[in-house]
mmCIF file of C-alpha atoms in Angstrom:
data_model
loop_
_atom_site.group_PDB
_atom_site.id
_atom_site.type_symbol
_atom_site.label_atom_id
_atom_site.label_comp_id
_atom_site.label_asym_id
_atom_site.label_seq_id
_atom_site.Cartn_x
_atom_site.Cartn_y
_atom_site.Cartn_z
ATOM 1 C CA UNK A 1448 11.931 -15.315 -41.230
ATOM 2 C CA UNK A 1449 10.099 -13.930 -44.352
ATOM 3 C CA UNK A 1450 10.282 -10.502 -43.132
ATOM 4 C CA UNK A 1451 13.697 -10.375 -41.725
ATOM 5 C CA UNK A 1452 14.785 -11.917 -45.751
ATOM 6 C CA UNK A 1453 13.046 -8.742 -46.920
ATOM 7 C CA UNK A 1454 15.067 -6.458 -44.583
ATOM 8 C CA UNK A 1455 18.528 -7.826 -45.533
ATOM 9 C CA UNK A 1456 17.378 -7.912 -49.288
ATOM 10 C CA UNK A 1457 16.406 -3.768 -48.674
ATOM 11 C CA UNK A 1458 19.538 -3.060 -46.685
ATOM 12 C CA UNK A 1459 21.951 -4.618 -49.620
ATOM 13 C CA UNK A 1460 20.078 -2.256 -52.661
ATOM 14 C CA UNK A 1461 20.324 0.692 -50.267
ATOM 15 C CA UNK A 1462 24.337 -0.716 -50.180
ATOM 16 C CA UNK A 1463 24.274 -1.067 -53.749
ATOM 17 C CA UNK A 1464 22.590 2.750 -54.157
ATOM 18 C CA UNK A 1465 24.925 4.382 -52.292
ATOM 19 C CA UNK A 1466 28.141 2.460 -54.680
ATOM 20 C CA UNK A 1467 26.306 3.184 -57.846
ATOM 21 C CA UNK A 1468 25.789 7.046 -56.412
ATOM 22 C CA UNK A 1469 29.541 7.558 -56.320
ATOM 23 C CA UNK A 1470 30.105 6.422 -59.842
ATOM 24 C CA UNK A 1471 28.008 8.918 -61.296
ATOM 25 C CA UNK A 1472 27.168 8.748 -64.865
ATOM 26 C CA UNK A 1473 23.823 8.491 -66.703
ATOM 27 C CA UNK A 1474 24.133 4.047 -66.152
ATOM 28 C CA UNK A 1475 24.934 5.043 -62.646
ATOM 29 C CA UNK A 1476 21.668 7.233 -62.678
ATOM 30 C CA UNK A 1477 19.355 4.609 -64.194
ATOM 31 C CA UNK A 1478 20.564 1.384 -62.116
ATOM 32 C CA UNK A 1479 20.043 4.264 -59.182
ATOM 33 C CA UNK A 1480 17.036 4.813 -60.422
ATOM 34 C CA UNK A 1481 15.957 0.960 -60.427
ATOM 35 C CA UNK A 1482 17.204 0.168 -57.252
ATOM 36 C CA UNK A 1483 15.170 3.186 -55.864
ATOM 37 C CA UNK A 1484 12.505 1.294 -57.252
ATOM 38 C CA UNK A 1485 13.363 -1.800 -55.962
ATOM 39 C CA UNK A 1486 14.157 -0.495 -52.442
ATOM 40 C CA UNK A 1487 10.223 1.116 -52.215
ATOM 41 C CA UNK A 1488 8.624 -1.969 -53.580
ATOM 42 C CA UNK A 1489 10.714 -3.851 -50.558
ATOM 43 C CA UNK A 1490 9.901 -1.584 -48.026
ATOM 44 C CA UNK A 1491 6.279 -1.331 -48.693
ATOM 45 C CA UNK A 1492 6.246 -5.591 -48.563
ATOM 46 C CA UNK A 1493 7.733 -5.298 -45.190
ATOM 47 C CA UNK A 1494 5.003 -2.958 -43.889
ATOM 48 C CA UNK A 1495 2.354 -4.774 -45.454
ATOM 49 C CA UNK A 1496 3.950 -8.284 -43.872
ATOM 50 C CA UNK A 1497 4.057 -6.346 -40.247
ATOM 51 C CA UNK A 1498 0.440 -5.084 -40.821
ATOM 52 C CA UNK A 1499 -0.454 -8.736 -40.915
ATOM 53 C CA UNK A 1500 1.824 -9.505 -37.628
ATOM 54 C CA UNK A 1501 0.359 -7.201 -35.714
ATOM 55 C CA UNK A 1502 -3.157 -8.414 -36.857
ATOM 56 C CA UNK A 1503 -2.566 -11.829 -35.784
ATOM 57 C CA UNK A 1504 -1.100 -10.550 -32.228
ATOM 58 C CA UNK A 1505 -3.710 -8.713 -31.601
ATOM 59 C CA UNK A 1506 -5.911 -11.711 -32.508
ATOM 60 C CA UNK A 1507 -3.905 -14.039 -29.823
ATOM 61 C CA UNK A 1508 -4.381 -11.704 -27.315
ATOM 62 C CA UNK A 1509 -7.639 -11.589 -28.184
ATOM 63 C CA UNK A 1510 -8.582 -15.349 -27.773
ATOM 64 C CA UNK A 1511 -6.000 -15.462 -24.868
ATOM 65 C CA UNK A 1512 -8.582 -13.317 -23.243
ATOM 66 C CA UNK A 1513 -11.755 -14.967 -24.729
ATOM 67 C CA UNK A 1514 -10.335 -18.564 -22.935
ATOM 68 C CA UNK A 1515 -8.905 -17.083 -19.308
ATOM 69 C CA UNK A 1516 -12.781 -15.395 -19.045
ATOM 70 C CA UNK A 1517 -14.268 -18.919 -19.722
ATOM 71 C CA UNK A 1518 -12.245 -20.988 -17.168
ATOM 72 C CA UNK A 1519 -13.149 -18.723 -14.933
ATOM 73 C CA UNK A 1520 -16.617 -18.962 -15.791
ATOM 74 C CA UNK A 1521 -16.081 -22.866 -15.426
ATOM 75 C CA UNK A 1522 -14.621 -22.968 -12.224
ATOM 76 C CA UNK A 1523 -17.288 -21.151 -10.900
ATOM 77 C CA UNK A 1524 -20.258 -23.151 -12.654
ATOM 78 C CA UNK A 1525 -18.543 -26.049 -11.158
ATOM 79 C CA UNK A 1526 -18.592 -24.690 -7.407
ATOM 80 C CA UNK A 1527 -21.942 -23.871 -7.983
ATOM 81 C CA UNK A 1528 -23.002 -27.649 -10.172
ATOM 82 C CA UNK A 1529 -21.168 -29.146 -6.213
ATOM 83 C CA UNK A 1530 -22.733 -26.828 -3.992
ATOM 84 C CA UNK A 1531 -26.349 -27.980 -5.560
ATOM 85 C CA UNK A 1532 -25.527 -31.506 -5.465
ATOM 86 C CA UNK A 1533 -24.800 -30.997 -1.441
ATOM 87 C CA UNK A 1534 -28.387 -29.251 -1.172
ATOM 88 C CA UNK A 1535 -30.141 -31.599 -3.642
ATOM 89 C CA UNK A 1536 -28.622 -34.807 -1.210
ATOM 90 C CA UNK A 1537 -29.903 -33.020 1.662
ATOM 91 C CA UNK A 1538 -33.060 -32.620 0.956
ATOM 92 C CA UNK A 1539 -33.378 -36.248 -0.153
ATOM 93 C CA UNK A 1540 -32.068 -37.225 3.370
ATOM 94 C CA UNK A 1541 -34.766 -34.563 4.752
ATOM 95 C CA UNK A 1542 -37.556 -36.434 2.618
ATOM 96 C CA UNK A 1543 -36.564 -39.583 4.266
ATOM 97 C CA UNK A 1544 -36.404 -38.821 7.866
ATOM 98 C CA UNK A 1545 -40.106 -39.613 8.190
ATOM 99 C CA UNK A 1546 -39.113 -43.487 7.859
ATOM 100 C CA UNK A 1547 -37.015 -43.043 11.458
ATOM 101 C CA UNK A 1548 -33.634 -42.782 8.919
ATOM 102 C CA UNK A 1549 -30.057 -42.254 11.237
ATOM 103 C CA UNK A 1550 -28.184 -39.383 10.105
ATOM 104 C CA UNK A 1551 -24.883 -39.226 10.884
ATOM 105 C CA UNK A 1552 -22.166 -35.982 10.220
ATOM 106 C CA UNK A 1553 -18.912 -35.506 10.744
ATOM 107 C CA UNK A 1554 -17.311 -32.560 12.538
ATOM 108 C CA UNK A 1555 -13.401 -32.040 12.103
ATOM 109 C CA UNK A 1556 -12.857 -29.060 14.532
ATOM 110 C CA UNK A 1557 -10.239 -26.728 13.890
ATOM 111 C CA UNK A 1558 -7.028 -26.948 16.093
ATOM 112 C CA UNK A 1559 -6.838 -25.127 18.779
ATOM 113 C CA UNK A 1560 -4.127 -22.133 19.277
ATOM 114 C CA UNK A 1561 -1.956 -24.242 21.347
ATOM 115 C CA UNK A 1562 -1.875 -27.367 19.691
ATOM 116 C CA UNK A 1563 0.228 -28.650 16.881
ATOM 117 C CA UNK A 1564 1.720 -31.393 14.982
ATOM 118 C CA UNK A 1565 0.793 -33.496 11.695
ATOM 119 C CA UNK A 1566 -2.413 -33.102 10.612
ATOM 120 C CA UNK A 1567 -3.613 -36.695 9.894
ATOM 121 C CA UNK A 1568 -7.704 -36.113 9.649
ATOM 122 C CA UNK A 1569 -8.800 -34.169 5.789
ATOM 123 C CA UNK A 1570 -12.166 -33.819 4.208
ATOM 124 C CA UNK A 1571 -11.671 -33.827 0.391
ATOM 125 C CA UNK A 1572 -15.557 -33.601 -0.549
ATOM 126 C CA UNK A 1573 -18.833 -33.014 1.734
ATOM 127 C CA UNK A 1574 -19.236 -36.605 1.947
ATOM 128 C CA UNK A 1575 -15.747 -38.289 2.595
ATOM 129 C CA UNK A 1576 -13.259 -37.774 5.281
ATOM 130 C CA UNK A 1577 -10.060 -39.498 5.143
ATOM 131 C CA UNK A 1578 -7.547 -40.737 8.173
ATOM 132 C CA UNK A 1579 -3.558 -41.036 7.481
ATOM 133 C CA UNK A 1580 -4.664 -41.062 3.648
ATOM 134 C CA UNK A 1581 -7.369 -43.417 4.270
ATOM 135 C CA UNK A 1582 -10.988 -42.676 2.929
ATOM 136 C CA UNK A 1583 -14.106 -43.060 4.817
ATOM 137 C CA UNK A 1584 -17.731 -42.154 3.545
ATOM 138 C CA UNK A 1585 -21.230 -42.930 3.784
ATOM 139 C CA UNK A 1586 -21.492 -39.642 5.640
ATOM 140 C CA UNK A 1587 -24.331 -37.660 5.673
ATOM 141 C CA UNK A 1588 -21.885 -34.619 5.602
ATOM 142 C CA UNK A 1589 -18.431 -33.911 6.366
ATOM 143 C CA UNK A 1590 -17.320 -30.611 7.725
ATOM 144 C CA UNK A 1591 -14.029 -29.880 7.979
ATOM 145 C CA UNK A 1592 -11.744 -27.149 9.781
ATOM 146 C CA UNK A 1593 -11.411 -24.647 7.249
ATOM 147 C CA UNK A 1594 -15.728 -24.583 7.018
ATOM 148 C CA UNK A 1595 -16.937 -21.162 8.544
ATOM 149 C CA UNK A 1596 -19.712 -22.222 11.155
ATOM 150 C CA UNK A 1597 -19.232 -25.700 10.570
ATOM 151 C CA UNK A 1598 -20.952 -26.511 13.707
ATOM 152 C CA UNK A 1599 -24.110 -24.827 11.916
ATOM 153 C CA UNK A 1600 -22.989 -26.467 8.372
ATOM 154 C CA UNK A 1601 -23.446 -29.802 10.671
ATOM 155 C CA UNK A 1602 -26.730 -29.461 12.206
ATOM 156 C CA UNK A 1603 -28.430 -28.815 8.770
ATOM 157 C CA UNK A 1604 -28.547 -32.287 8.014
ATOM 158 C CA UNK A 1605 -29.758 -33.155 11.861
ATOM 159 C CA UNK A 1606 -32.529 -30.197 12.031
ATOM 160 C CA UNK A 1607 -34.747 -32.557 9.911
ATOM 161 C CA UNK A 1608 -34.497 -35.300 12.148
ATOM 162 C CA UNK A 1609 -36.051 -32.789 15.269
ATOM 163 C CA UNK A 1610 -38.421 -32.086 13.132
ATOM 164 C CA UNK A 1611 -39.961 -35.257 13.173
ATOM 165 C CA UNK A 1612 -40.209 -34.812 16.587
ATOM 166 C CA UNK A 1613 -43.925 -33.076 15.787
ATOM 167 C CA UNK A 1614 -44.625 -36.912 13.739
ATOM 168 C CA UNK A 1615 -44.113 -38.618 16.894
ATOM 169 C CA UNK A 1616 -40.979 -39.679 16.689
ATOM 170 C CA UNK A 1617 -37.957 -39.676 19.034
ATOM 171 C CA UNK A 1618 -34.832 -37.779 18.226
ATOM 172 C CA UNK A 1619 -31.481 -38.370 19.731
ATOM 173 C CA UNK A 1620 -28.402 -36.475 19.130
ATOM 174 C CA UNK A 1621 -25.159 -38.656 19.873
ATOM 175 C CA UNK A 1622 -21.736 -36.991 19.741
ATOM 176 C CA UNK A 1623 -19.125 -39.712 19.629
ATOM 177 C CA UNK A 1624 -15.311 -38.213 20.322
ATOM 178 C CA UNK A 1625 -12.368 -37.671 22.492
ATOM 179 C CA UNK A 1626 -11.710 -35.519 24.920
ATOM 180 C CA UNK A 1627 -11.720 -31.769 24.107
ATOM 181 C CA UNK A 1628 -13.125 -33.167 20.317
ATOM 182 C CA UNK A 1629 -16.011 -30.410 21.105
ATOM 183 C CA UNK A 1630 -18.936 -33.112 21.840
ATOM 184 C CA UNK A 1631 -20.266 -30.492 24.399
ATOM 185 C CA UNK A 1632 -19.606 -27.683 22.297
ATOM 186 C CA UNK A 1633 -21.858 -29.283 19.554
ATOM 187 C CA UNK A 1634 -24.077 -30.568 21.692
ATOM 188 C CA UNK A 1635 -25.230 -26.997 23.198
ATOM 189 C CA UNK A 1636 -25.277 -25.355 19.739
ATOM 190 C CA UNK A 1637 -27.700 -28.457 18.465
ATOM 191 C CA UNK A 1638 -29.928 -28.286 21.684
ATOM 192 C CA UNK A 1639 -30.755 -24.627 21.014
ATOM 193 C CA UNK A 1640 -30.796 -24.845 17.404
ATOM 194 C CA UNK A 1641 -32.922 -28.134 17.159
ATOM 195 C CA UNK A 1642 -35.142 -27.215 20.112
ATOM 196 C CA UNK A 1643 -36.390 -24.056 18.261
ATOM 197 C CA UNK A 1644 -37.263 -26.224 15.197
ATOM 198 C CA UNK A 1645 -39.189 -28.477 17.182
ATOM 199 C CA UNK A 1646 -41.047 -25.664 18.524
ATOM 200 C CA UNK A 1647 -41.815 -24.700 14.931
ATOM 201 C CA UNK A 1648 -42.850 -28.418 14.152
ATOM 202 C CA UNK A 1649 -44.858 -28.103 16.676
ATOM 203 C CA UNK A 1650 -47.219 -24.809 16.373
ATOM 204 C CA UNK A 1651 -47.155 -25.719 12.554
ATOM 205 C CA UNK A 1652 -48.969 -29.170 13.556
ATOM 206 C CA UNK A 1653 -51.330 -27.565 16.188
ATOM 207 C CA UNK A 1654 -52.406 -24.808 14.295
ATOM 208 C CA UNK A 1655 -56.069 -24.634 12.931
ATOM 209 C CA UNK A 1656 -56.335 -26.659 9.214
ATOM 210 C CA UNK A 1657 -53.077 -28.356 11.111
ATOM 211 C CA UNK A 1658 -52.291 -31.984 10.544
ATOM 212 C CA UNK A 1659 -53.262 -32.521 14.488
ATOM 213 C CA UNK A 1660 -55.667 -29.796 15.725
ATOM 214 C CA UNK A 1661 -55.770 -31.420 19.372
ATOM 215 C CA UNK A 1662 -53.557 -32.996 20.682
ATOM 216 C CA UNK A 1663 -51.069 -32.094 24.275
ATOM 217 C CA UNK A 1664 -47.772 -32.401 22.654
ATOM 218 C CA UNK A 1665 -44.756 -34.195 24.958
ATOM 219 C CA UNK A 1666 -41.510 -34.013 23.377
ATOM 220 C CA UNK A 1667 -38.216 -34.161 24.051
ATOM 221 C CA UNK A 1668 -34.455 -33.978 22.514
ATOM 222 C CA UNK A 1669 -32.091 -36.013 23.862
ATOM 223 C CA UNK A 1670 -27.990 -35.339 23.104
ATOM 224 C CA UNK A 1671 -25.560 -38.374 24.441
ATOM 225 C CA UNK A 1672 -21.851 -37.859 24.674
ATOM 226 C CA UNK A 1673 -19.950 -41.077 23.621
ATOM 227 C CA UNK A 1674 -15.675 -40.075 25.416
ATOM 228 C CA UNK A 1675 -13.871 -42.269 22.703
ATOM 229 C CA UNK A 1676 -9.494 -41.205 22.752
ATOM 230 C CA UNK A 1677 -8.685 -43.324 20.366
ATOM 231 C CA UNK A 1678 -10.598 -41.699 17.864
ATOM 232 C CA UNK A 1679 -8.972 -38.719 16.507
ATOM 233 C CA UNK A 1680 -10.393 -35.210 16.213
#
């Protein structure tokens, strides 16, 4: 507002120049003369006032900058503050599978390419999965459609449990689902997967300066399907 007073102010002596230019006259010469004066002493507080403009523009843009770099930062301390909360759970859950603790994760398969219709199952966190809007947790781990490999994401927290195996305890894998839910599926990835860790467990145990130096291991992993359709998948 200040500067565009200036500019009117400027544009009527300029008016008033070119009047007192047509008189002629030595009083036209020295009013001329002032408002010459005048005019320069305006212009130069206009540049002076769009120096400072520009100075603060460049400062928002600046600090625009400054805050859209730090969000982004945030965001992706925060992915990485969740991500070592799921890993720092896990290894609790690990610690305690010694004292015969069940583990139990959740698998939400993705849809396959000829189904469709309302989606009804979601997994907001690693922990919770809700039904129809409805929240269940107490989960181990949750993995939900959208997870790449979630089938390996959900034997991570199991592959502790086989483990144990080498402690002398049992291990059971029980897949609990409807038909086509992928209880097979899971059940072949978990047998390989958890068979090679008990191998591991194992040879770790019997090695020399091994917990037990002599012993004949007999182990086993057993995987149950439980056919449930009224659960959902």
């Amino acid at each position: 507002n200040e500067l565009d007073s200036l500019r009117a102010k400027n544009a009527e002596l300029e008016r008033r120049l070119e009047e007192m230019d047509g008189h002629g006259g030595a009083a036209a010469a020295g009013a001329a003369a002032g408002a010459g004066a005048g005019s320069a002493a305006q212009e130069a507080q206009i540049k002076e006032l769009q120096a400072k403009v520009d100075s603060q523009h460049s400062d928002y843009k600046k600090e625009k900058k400054k805050h859209k770099k730090a969000a982004a930062e945030r965001d992706e301390l925060q992915g990485k503050v969740a991500a070592l909360g799921v890993e720092l759970e896990r290894a609790k859950r690990a610690a305690a599978v010694a004292d015969g603790t069940v583990t139990t994760v959740v698998r939400v398969r993705p849809p396959a390419p000829n189904e469709s219709g309302k989606t009804v199952v979601d997994v907001p966190n690693p922990s919770t999965v809700t039904v129809n809007g409805e929240a269940f947790n107490g989960f181990a781990f949750c993995a939900g459609p959208d997870l790449n490999n979630n089938i390996d994401a959900s034997l991570e927290d199991l592959r502790p449990t086989a483990r144990a195996v080498a402690q002398g305890f049992n291990s059971c894998v029980m897949t609990l689902g409807p038909m086509g839910g992928g209880k097979s599926h899971f059940c072949s990835a978990a047998s390989k997967t958890l068979l090679g860790d008990v191998f591991k467990a194992v040879d770790e145990a019997t090695r020399p300066g091994g917990r037990a130096q002599s012993f004949t291991p007999s182990y086993s992993i057993t995987c149950v399907e439980v056919n449930c359709d009224g659960m959902f998948d």
